[in-house]
XYZ file of N, CA and C in Angstrom:
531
model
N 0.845 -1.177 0.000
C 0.000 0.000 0.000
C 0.891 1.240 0.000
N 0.691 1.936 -0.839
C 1.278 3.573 -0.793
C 0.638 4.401 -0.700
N 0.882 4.765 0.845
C 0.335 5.515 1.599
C 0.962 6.742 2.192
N 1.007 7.888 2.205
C 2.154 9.142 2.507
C 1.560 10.123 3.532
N 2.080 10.636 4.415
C 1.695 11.328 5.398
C 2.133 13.054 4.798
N 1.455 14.022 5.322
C 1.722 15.427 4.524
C 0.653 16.429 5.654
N 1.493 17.548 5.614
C 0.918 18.291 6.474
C -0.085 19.338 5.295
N -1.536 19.363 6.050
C -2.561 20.212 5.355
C -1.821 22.351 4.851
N -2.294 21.951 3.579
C -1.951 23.406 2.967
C -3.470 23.441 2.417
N -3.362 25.118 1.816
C -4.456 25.797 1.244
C -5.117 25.074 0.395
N -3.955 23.811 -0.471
C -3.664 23.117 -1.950
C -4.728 22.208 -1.454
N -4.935 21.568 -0.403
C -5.853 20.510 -0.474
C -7.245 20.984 0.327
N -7.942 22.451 -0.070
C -9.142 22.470 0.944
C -9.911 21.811 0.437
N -10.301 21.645 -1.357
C -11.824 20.574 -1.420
C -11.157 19.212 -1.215
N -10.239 18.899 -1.552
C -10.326 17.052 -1.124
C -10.539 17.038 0.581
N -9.903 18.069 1.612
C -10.684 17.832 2.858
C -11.510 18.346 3.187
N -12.061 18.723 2.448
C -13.948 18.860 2.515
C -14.551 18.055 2.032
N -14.001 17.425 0.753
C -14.528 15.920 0.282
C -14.071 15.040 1.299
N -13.573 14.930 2.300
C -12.966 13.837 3.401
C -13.676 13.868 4.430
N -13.783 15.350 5.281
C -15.150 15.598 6.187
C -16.655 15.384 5.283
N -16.878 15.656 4.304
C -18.388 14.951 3.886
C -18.521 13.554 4.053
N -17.434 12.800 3.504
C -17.422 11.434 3.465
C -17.774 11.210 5.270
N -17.329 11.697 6.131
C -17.539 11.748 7.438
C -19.379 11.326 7.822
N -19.836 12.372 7.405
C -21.166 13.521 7.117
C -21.788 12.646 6.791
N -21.800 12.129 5.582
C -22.715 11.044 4.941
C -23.061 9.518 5.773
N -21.760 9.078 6.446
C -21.715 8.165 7.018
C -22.291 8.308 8.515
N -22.951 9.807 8.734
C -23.424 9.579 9.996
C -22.566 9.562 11.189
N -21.129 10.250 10.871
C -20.081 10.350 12.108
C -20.334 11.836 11.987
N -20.456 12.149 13.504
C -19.726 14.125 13.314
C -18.758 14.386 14.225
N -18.100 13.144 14.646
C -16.495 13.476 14.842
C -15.506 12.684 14.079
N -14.294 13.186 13.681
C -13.558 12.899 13.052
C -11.825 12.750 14.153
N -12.181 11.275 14.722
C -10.996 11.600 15.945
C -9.529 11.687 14.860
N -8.448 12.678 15.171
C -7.776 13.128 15.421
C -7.252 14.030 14.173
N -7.995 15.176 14.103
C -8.241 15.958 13.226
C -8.116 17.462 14.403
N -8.284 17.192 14.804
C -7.401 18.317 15.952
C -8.963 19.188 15.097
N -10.035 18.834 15.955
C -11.488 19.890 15.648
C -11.907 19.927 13.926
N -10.885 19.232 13.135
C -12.113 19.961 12.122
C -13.265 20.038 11.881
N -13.927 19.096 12.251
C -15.401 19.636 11.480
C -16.188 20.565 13.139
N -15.274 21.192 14.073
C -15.909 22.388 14.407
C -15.279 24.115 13.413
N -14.825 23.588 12.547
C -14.804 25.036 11.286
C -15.330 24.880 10.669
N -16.064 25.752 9.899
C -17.218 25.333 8.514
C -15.775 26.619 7.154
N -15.001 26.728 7.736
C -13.823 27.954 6.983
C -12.689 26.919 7.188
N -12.359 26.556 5.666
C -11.043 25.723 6.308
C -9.472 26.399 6.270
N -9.833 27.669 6.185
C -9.195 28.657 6.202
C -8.505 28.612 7.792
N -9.384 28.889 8.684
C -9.688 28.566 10.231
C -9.063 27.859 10.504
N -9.472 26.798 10.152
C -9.273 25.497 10.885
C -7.592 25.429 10.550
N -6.932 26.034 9.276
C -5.140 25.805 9.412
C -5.013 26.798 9.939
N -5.363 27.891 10.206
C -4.628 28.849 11.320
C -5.040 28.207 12.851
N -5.698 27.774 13.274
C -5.683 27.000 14.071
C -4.920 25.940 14.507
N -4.924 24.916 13.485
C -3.100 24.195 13.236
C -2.031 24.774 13.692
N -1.977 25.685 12.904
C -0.878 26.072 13.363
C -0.285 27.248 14.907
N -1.636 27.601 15.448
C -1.458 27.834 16.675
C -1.173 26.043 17.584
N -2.125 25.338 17.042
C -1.440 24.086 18.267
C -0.510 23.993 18.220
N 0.647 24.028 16.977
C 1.637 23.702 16.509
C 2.473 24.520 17.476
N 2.565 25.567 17.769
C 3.439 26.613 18.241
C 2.882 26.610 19.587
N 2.194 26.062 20.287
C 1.507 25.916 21.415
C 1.207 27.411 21.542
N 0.080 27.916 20.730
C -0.127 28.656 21.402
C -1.499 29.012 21.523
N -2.427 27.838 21.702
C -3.945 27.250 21.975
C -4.686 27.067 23.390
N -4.930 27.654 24.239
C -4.805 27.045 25.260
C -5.868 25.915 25.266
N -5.541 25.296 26.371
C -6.494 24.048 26.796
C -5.571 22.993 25.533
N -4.619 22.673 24.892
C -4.205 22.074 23.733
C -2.848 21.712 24.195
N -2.063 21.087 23.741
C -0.735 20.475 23.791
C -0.618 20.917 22.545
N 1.124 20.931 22.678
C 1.564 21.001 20.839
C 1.122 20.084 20.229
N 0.909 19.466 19.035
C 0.560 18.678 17.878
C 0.641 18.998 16.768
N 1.101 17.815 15.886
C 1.092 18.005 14.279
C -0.185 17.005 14.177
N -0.828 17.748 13.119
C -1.584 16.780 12.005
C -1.475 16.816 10.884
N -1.448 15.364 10.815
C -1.166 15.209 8.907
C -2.342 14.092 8.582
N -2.218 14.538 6.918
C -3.599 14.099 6.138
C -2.288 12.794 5.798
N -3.514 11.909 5.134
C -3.085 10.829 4.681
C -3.667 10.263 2.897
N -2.352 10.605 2.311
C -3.562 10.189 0.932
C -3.048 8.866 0.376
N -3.352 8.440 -0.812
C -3.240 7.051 -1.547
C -2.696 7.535 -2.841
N -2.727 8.327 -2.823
C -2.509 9.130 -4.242
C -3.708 9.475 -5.534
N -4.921 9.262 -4.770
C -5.853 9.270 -5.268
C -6.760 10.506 -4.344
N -6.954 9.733 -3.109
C -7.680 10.889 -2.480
C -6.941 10.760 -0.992
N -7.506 11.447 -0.272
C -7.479 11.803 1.558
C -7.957 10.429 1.424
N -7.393 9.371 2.542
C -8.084 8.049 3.034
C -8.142 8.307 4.364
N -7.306 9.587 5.318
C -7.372 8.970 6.388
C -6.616 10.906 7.220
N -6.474 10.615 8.446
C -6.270 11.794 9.239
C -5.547 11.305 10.632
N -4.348 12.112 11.044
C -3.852 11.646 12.284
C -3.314 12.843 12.936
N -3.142 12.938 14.272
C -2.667 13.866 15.010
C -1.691 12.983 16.031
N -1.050 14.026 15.705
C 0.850 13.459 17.040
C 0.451 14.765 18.371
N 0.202 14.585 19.172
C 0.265 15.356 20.187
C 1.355 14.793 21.040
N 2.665 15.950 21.068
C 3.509 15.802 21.743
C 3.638 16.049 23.204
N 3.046 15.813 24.025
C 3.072 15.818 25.020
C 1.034 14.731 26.008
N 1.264 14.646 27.028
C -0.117 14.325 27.590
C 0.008 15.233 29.177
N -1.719 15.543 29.185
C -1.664 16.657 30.370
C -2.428 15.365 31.126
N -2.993 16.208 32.625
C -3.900 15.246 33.411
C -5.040 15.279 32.835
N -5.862 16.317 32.228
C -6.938 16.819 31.965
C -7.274 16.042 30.735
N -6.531 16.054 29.737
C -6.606 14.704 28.467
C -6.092 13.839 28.485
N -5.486 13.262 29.464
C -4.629 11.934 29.456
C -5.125 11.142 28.403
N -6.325 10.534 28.921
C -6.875 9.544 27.836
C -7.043 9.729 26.190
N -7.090 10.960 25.857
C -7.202 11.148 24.483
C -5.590 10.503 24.099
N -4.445 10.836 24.840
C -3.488 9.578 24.514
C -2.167 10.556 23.185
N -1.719 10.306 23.010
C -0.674 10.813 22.179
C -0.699 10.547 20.661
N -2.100 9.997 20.355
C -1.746 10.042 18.967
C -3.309 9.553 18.783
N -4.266 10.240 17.811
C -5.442 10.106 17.209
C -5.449 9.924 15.957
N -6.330 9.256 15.159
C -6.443 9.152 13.496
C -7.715 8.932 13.404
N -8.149 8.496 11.994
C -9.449 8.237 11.596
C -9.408 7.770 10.097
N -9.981 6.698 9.704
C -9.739 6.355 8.051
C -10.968 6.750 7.701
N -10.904 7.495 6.746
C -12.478 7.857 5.841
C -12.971 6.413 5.716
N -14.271 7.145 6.569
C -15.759 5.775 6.295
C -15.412 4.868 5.178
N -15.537 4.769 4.296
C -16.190 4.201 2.856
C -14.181 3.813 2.548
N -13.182 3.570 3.054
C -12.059 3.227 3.060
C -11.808 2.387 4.088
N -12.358 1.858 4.992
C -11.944 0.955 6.292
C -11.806 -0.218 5.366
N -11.244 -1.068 6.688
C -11.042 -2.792 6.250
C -10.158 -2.785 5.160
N -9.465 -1.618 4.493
C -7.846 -2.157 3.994
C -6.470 -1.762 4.045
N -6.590 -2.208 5.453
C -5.931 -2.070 6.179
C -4.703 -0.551 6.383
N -5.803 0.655 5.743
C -5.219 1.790 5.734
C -4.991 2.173 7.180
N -5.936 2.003 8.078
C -5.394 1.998 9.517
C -4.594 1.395 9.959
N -3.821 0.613 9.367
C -2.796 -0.291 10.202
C -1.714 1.004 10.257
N -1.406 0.471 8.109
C -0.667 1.565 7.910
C -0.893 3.205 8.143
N -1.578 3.552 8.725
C -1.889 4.745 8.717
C -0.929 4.793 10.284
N -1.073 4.116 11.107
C -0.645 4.264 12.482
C 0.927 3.812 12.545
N 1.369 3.261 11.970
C 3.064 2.855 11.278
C 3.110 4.156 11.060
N 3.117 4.889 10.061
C 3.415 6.057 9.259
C 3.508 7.054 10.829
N 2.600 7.475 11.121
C 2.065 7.874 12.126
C 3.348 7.652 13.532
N 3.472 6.311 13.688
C 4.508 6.418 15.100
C 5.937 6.900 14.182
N 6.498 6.397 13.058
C 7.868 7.327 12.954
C 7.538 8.624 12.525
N 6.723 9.383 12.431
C 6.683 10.668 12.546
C 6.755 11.506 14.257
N 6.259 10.339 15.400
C 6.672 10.316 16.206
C 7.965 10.534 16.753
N 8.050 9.045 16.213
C 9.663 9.177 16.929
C 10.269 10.237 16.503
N 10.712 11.143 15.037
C 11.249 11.924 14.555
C 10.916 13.268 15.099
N 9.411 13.459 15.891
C 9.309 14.723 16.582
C 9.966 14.744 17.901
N 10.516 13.067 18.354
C 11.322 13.020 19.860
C 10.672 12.412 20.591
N 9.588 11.734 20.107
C 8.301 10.868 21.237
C 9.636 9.363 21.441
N 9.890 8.942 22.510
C 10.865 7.905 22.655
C 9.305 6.436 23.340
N 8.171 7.189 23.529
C 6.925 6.161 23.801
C 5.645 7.033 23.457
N 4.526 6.363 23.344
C 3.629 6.546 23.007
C 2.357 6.142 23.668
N 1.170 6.700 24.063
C 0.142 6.353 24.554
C -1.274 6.650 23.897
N -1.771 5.547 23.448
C -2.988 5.521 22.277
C -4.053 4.922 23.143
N -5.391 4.988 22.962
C -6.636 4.760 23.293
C -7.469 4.329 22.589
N -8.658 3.691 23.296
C -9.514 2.986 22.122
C -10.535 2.567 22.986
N -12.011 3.157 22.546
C -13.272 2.698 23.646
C -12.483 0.710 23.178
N -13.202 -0.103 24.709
C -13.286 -0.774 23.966
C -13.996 -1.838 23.861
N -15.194 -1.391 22.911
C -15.678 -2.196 21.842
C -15.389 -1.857 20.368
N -13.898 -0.838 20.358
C -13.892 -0.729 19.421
C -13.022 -1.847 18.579
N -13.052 -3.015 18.121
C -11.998 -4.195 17.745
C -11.116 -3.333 16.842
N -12.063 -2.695 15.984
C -11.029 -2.726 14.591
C -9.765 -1.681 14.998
N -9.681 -0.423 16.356
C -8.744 0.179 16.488
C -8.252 -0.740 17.404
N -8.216 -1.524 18.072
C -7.618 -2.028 18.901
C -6.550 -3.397 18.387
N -7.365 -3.320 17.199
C -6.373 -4.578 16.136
C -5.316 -3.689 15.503
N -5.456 -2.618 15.220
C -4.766 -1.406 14.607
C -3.458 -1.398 15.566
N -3.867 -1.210 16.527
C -2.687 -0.744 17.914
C -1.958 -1.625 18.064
N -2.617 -3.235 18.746
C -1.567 -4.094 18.694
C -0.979 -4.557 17.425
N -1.242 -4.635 16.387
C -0.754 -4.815 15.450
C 0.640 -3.855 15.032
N 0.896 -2.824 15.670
C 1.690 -1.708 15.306
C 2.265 -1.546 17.103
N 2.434 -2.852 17.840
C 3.483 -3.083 19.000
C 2.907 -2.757 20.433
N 1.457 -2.113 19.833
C 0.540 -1.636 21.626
C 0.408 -2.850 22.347
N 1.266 -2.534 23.401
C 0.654 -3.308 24.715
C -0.454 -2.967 25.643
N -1.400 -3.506 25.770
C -2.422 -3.112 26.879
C -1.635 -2.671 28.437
N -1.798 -1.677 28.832
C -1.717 -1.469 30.651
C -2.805 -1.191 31.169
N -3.610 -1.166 30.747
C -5.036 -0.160 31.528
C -6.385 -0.422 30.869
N -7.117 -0.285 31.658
C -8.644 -0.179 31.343
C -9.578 0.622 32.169
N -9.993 1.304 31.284
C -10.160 2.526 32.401
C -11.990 3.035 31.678
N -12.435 4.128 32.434
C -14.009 4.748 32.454
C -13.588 5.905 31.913
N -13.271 6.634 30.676
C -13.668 7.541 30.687
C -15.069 8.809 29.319
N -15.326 9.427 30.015
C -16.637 10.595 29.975
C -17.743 9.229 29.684
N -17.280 8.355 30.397
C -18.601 7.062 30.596
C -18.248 5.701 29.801
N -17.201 6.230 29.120
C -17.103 4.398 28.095
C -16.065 4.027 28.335
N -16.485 2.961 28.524
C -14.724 1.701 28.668
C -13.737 2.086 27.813
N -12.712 2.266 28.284
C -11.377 2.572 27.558
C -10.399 1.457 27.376
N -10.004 1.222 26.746
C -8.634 0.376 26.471
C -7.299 1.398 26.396
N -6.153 0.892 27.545
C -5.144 2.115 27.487
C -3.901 1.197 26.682
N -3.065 1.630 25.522
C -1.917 1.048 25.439
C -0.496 1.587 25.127
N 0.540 1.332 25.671
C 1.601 1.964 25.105
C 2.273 1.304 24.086
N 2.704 2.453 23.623
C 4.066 1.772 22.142
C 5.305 2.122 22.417
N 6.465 1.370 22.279
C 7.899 2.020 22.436
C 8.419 2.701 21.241
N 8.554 3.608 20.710
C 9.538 4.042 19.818
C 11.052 4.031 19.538
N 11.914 3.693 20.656
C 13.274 3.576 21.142
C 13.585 2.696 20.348
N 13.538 1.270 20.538
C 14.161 0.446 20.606
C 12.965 -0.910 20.231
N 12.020 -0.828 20.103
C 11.408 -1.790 19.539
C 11.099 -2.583 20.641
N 11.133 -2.148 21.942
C 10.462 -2.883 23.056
C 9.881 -2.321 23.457
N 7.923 -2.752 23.672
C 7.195 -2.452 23.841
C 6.947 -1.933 25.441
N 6.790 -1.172 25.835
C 6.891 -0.124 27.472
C 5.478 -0.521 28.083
N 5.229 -0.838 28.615
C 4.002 -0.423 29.499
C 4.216 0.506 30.552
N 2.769 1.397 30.836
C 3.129 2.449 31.735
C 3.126 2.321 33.214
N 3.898 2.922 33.789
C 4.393 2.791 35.283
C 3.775 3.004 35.878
């Protein structure tokens, strides 16, 4: 699969507006780790916004990059690296994505989350902490499949959580302390 990670410019506002519809249609109106888009209806907004998380200068936000994910055809998919975790979001976890609806099941989420941790490591993440309600199988096949170890299971804003870490270092998987 060739799949490429790329940070959002002006160049791609209708294919991610064709990516949030695909959202829309399918009856999702969140798009996890899109760092808010579909709270801009200006996608103008929504990259100056980027780029305040980027520079931390958002409050209530950690730094983060997000990058789109295409096939070379269209947007398949969306991820956010949040470099750091507070107490207040712990659980949202250090790294969010989402594969456009009508693209699941090939296996663009696997690869989407590969791509995704060495952009990690290269921002200095040496571990990683990802989340997943869970009844969700198909992210949770995603995670371990890409080295997540389970440590935790946890309640949060009411739904079962699955907690797992990834090592970036060294290829040994960390659980948290």
């Amino acid at each position: 699969m060739s799949l490429y990670l790329f940070l959002p410019t002006a160049a791609q506002r209708v294919q991610v507006e064709e990516f949030k519809q695909a959202f829309q249609q399918a009856g999702e109106d969140t798009i996890n780790g899109s760092c808010g888009l579909t709270r801009f209806s200006c996608y103008g907004d929504w990259l100056f916004y980027l780029e305040r998380v980027r520079q931390g200068r958002e409050p209530d936000r950690v730094p983060s990059f997000t990058f789109l994910a295409g096939d070379g055809k269209q947007l398949v998919g969306i991820i956010d690296i949040r470099l750091q975790l507070t107490q207040a979001h712990y659980y949202s976890g250090h790294i969010g994505y989402s594969v456009r609806p009508d693209c699941r099941g090939r296996g663009i989420g696997t690869e989407l989350l590969r791509l995704g941790l060495e952009k990690a490591r290269k921002l200095g993440l040496g571990r990683v902490m990802l989340s997943c309600q869970e009844n969700n199988l198909a992210s949770r096949k995603i995670i371990e499949t890409n080295g997540g170890r389970l440590s935790e299971r946890a309640v949060w804003e009411g739904a079962p959580l699955l907690v797992f870490w990834i090592s970036l270092s060294d290829g040994n998987q960390l659980s948290s302390q």
